[in-house]
PDB file of C-alpha atoms in Angstrom:
ATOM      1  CA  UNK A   1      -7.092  13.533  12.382  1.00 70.00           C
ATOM      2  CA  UNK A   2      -3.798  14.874  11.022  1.00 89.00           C
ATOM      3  CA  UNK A   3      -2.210  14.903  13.698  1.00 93.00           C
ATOM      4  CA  UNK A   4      -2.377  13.261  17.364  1.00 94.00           C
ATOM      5  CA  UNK A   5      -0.529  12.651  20.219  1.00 96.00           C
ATOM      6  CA  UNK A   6       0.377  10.519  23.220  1.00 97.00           C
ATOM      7  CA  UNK A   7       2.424  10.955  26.704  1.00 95.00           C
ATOM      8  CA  UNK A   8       6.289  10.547  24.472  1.00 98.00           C
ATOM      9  CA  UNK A   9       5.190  10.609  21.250  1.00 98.00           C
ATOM     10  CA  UNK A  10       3.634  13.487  18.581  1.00 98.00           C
ATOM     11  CA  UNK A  11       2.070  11.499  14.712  1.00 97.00           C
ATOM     12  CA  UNK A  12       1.412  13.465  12.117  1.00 98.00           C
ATOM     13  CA  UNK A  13       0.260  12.422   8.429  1.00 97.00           C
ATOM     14  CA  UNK A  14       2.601  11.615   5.946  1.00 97.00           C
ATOM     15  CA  UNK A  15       3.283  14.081   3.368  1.00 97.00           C
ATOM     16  CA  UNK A  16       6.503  15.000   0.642  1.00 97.00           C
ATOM     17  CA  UNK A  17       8.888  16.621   3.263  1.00 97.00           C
ATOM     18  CA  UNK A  18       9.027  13.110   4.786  1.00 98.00           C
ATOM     19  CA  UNK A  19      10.887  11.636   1.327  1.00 98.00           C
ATOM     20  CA  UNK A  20      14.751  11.551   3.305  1.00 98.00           C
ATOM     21  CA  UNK A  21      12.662   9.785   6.312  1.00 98.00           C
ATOM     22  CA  UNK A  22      10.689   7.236   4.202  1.00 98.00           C
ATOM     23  CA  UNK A  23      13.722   6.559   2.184  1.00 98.00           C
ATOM     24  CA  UNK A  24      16.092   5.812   5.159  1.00 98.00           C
ATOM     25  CA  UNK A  25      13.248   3.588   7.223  1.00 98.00           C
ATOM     26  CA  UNK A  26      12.287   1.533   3.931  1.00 97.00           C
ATOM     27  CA  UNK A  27      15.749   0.677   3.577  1.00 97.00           C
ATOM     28  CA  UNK A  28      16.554  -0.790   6.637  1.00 97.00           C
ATOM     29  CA  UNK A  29      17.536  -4.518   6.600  1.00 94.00           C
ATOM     30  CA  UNK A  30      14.359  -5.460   9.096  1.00 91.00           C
ATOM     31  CA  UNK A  31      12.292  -3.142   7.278  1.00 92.00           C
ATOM     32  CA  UNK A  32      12.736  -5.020   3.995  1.00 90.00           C
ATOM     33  CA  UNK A  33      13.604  -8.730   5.571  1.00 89.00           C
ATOM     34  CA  UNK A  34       9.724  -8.208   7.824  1.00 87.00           C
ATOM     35  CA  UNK A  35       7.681  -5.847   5.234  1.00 87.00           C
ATOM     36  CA  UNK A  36       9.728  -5.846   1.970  1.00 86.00           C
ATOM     37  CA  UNK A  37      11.540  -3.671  -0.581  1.00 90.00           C
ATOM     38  CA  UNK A  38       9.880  -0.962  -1.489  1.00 93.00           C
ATOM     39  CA  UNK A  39      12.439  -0.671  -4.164  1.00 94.00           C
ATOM     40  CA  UNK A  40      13.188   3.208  -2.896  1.00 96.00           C
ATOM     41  CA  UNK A  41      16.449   4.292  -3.631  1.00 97.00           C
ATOM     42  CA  UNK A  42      16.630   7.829  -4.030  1.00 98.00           C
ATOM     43  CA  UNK A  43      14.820  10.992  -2.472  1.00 98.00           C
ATOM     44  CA  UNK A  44      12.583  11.223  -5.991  1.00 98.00           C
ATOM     45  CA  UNK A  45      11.129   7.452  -5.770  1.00 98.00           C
ATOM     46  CA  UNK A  46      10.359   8.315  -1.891  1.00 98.00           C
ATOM     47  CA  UNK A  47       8.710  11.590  -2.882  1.00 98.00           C
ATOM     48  CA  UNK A  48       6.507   9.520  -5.900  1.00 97.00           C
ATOM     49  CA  UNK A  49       6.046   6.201  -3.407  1.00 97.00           C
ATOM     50  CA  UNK A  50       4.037   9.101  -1.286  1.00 98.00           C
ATOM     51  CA  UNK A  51       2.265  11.049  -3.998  1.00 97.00           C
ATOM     52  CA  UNK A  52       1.302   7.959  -5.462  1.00 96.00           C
ATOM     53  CA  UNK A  53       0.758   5.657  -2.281  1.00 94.00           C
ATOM     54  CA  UNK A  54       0.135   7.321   0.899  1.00 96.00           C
ATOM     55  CA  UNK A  55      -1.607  10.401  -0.533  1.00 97.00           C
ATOM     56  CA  UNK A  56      -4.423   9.210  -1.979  1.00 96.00           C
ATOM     57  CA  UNK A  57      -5.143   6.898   0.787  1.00 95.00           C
ATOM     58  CA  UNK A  58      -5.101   9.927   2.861  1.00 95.00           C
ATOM     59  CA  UNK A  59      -7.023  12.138   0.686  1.00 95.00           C
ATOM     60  CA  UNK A  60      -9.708   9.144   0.193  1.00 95.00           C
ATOM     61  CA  UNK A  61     -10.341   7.882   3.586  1.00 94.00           C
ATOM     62  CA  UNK A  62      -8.811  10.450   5.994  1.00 94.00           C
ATOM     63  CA  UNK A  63      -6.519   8.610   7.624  1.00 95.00           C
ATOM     64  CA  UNK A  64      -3.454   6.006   6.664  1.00 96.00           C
ATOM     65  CA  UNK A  65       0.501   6.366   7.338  1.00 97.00           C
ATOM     66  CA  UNK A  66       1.742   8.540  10.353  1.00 98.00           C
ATOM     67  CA  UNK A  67       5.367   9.458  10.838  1.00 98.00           C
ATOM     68  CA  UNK A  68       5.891   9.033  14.604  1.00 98.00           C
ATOM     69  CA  UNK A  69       7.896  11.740  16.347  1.00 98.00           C
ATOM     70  CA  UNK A  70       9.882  11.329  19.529  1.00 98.00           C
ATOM     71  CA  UNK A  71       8.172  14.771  21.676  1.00 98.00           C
ATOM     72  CA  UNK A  72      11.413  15.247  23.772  1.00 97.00           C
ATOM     73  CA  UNK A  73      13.952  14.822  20.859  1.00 98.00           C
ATOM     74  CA  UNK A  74      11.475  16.304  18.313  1.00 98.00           C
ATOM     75  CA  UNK A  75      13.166  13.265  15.877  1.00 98.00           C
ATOM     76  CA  UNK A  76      11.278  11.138  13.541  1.00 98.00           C
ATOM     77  CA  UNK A  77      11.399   7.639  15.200  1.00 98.00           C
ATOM     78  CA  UNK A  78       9.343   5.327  13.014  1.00 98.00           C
ATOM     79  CA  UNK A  79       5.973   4.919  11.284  1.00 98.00           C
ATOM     80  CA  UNK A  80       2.507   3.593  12.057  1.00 98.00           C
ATOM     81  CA  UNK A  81      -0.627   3.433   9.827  1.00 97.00           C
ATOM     82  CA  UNK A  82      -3.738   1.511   9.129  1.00 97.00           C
ATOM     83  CA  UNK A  83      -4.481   1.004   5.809  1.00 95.00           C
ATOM     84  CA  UNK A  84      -6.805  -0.697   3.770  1.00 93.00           C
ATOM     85  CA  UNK A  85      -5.596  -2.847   0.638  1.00 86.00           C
ATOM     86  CA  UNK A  86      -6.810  -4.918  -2.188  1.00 82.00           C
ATOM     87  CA  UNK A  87      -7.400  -9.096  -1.230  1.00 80.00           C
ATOM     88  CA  UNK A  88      -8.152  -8.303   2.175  1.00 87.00           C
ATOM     89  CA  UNK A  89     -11.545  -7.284   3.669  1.00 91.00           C
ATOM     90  CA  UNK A  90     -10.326  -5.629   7.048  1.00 95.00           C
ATOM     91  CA  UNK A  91      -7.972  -2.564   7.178  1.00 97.00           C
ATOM     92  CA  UNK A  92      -4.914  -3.436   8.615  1.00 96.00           C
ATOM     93  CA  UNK A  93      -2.413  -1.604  11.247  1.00 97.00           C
ATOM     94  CA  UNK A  94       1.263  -1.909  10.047  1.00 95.00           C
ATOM     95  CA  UNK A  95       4.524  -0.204  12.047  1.00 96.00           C
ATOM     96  CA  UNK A  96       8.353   0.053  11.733  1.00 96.00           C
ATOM     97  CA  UNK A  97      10.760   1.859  13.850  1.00 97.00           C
ATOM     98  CA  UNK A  98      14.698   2.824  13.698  1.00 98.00           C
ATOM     99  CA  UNK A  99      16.455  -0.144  15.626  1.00 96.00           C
ATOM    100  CA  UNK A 100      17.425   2.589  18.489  1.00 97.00           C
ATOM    101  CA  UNK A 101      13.686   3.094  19.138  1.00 97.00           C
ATOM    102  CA  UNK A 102      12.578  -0.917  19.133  1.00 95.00           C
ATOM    103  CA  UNK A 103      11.593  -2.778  22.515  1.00 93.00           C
ATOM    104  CA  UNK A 104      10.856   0.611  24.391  1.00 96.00           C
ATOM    105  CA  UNK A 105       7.346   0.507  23.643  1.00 96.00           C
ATOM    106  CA  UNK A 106       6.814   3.207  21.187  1.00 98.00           C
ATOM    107  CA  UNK A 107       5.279   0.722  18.391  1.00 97.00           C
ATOM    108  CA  UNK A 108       2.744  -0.183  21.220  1.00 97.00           C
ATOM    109  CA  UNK A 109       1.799   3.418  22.171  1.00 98.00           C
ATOM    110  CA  UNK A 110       1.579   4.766  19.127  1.00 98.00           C
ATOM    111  CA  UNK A 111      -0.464   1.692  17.447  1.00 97.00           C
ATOM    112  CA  UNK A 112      -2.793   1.437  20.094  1.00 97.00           C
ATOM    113  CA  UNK A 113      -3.509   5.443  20.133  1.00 97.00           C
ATOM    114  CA  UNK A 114      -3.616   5.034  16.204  1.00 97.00           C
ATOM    115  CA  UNK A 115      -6.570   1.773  16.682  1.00 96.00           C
ATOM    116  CA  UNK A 116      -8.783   3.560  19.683  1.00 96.00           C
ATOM    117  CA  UNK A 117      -8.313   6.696  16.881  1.00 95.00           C
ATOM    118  CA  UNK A 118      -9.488   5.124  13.615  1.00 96.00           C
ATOM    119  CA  UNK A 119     -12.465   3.378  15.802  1.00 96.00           C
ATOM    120  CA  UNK A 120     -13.967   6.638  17.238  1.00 96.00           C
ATOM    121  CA  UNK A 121     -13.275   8.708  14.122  1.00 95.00           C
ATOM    122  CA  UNK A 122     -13.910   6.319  11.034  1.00 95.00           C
ATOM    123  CA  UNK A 123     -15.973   3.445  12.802  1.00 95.00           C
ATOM    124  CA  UNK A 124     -13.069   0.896  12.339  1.00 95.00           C
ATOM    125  CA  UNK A 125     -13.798  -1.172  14.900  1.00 92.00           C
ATOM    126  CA  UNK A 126     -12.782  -4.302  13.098  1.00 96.00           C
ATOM    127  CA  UNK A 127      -8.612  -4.237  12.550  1.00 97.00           C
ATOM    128  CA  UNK A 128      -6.290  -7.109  10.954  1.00 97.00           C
ATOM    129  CA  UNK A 129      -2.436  -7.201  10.968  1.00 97.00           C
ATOM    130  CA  UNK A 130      -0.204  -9.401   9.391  1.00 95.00           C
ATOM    131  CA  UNK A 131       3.429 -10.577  10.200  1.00 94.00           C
ATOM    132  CA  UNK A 132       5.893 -13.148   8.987  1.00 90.00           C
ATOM    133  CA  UNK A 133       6.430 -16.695  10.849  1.00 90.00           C
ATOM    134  CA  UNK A 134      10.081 -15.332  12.035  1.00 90.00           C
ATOM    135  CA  UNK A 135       8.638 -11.710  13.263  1.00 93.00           C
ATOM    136  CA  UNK A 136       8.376 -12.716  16.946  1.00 94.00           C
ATOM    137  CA  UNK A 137       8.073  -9.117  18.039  1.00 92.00           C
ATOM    138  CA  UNK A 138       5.679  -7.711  15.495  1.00 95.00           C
ATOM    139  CA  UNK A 139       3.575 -10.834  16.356  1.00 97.00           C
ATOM    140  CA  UNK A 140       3.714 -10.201  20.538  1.00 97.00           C
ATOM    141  CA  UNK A 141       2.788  -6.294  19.708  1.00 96.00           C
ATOM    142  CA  UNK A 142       0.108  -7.307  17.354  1.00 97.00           C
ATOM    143  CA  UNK A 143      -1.352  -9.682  20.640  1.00 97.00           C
ATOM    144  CA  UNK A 144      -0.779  -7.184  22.689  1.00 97.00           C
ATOM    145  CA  UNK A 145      -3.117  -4.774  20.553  1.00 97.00           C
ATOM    146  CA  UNK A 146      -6.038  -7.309  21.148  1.00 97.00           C
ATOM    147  CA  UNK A 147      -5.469  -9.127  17.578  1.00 98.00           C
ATOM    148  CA  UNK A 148      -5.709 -12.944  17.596  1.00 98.00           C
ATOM    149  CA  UNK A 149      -3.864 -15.117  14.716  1.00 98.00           C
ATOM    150  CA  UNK A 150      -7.041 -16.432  12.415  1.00 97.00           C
ATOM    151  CA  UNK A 151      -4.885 -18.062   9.305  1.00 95.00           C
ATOM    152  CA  UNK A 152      -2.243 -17.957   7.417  1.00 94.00           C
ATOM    153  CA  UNK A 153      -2.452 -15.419   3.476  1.00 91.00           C
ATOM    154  CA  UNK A 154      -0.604 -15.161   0.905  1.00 86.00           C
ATOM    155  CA  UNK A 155      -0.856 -12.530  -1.840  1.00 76.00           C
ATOM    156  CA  UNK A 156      -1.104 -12.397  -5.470  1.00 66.00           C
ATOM    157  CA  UNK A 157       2.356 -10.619  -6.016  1.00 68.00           C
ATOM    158  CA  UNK A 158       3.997 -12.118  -3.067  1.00 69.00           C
ATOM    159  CA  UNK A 159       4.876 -15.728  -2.922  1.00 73.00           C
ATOM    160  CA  UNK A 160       5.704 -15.182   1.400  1.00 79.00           C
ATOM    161  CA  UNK A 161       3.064 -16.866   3.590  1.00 88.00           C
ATOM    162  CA  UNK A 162       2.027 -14.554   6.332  1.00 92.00           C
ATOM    163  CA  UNK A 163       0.179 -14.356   9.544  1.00 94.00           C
ATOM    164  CA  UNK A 164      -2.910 -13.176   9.556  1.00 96.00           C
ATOM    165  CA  UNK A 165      -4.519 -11.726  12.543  1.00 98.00           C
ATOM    166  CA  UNK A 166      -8.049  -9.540  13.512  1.00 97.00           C
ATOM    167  CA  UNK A 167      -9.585  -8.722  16.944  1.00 93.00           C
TER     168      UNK A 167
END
């Protein structure tokens, strides 16, 4: 499952050549107001965040973050993965997009080709997400993917309560 597509959109696994893209999407102000600073600031720290991060997730489990690819303008548009992380029981799906490419429904298309993927591959049948309070749109796509709000979490190294939802 490296790579997969749907009607607009092509995903393909993370890997190194997508240090520039990582480092421009995980500096965005929504990207670090809604998911947080990834504290990447040059090409190098994007190029270790995936060696160290997304790569071994990948290699261990087979699937995890996909760069989402706009078919007709063969341009990197956002990001989409399910991932599974310490303190919670239930992989979670996560996205972010470039501003241009929000409220057009390519979050929606490519998370919900991402969940029916992960459940007929890997058996994932069971997804969570999680969103700030103030993330209106995250939390309508995350509804819209068949997720219900169950309570609120907080983690260890993070002192921001968040929403917590699972279908």
């Amino acid at each position: 499952m490296k790579t997969f597509e749907t009607e607009r959109l092509r995903m393909k696994l993370a890997d190194l050549d997508d240090a520039d893209f990582f480092l421009e999407l995980y500096n965005l102000p929504s990207f670090i107001k809604h998911i947080g600073d990834r504290n990447l600031r040059t090409k190098q720290d994007a190029e270790h965040y995936i060696k160290e991060r997304f790569l071994p997730h990948i290699e261990k489990l087979g699937y995890g973050n996909y760069v989402v690819i706009h078919k007709e303008l063969n341009k990197k548009i956002g990001a989409v993965g399910v991932f599974v992380r310490d303190g919670i029981e239930v992989p979670d799906i996560g996205f972010s997009f470039f501003p241009d490419f929000e409220g057009k429904g390519f979050a929606y298309e490519s998370a919900s080709k991402l969940k029916e993927l992960v459940a007929t591959n890997f058996g994932l049948t069971k997804i969570s997400a999680m969103t700030s309070d103030e993330n209106i749109a995250s939390q309508k796509l995350i509804e819209r993917l068949g997720l219900k709000f169950q309570k609120y979490v907080i983690f260890s190294d993070d002192n921001e309560e968040l929403r917590y939802y699972e279908n």
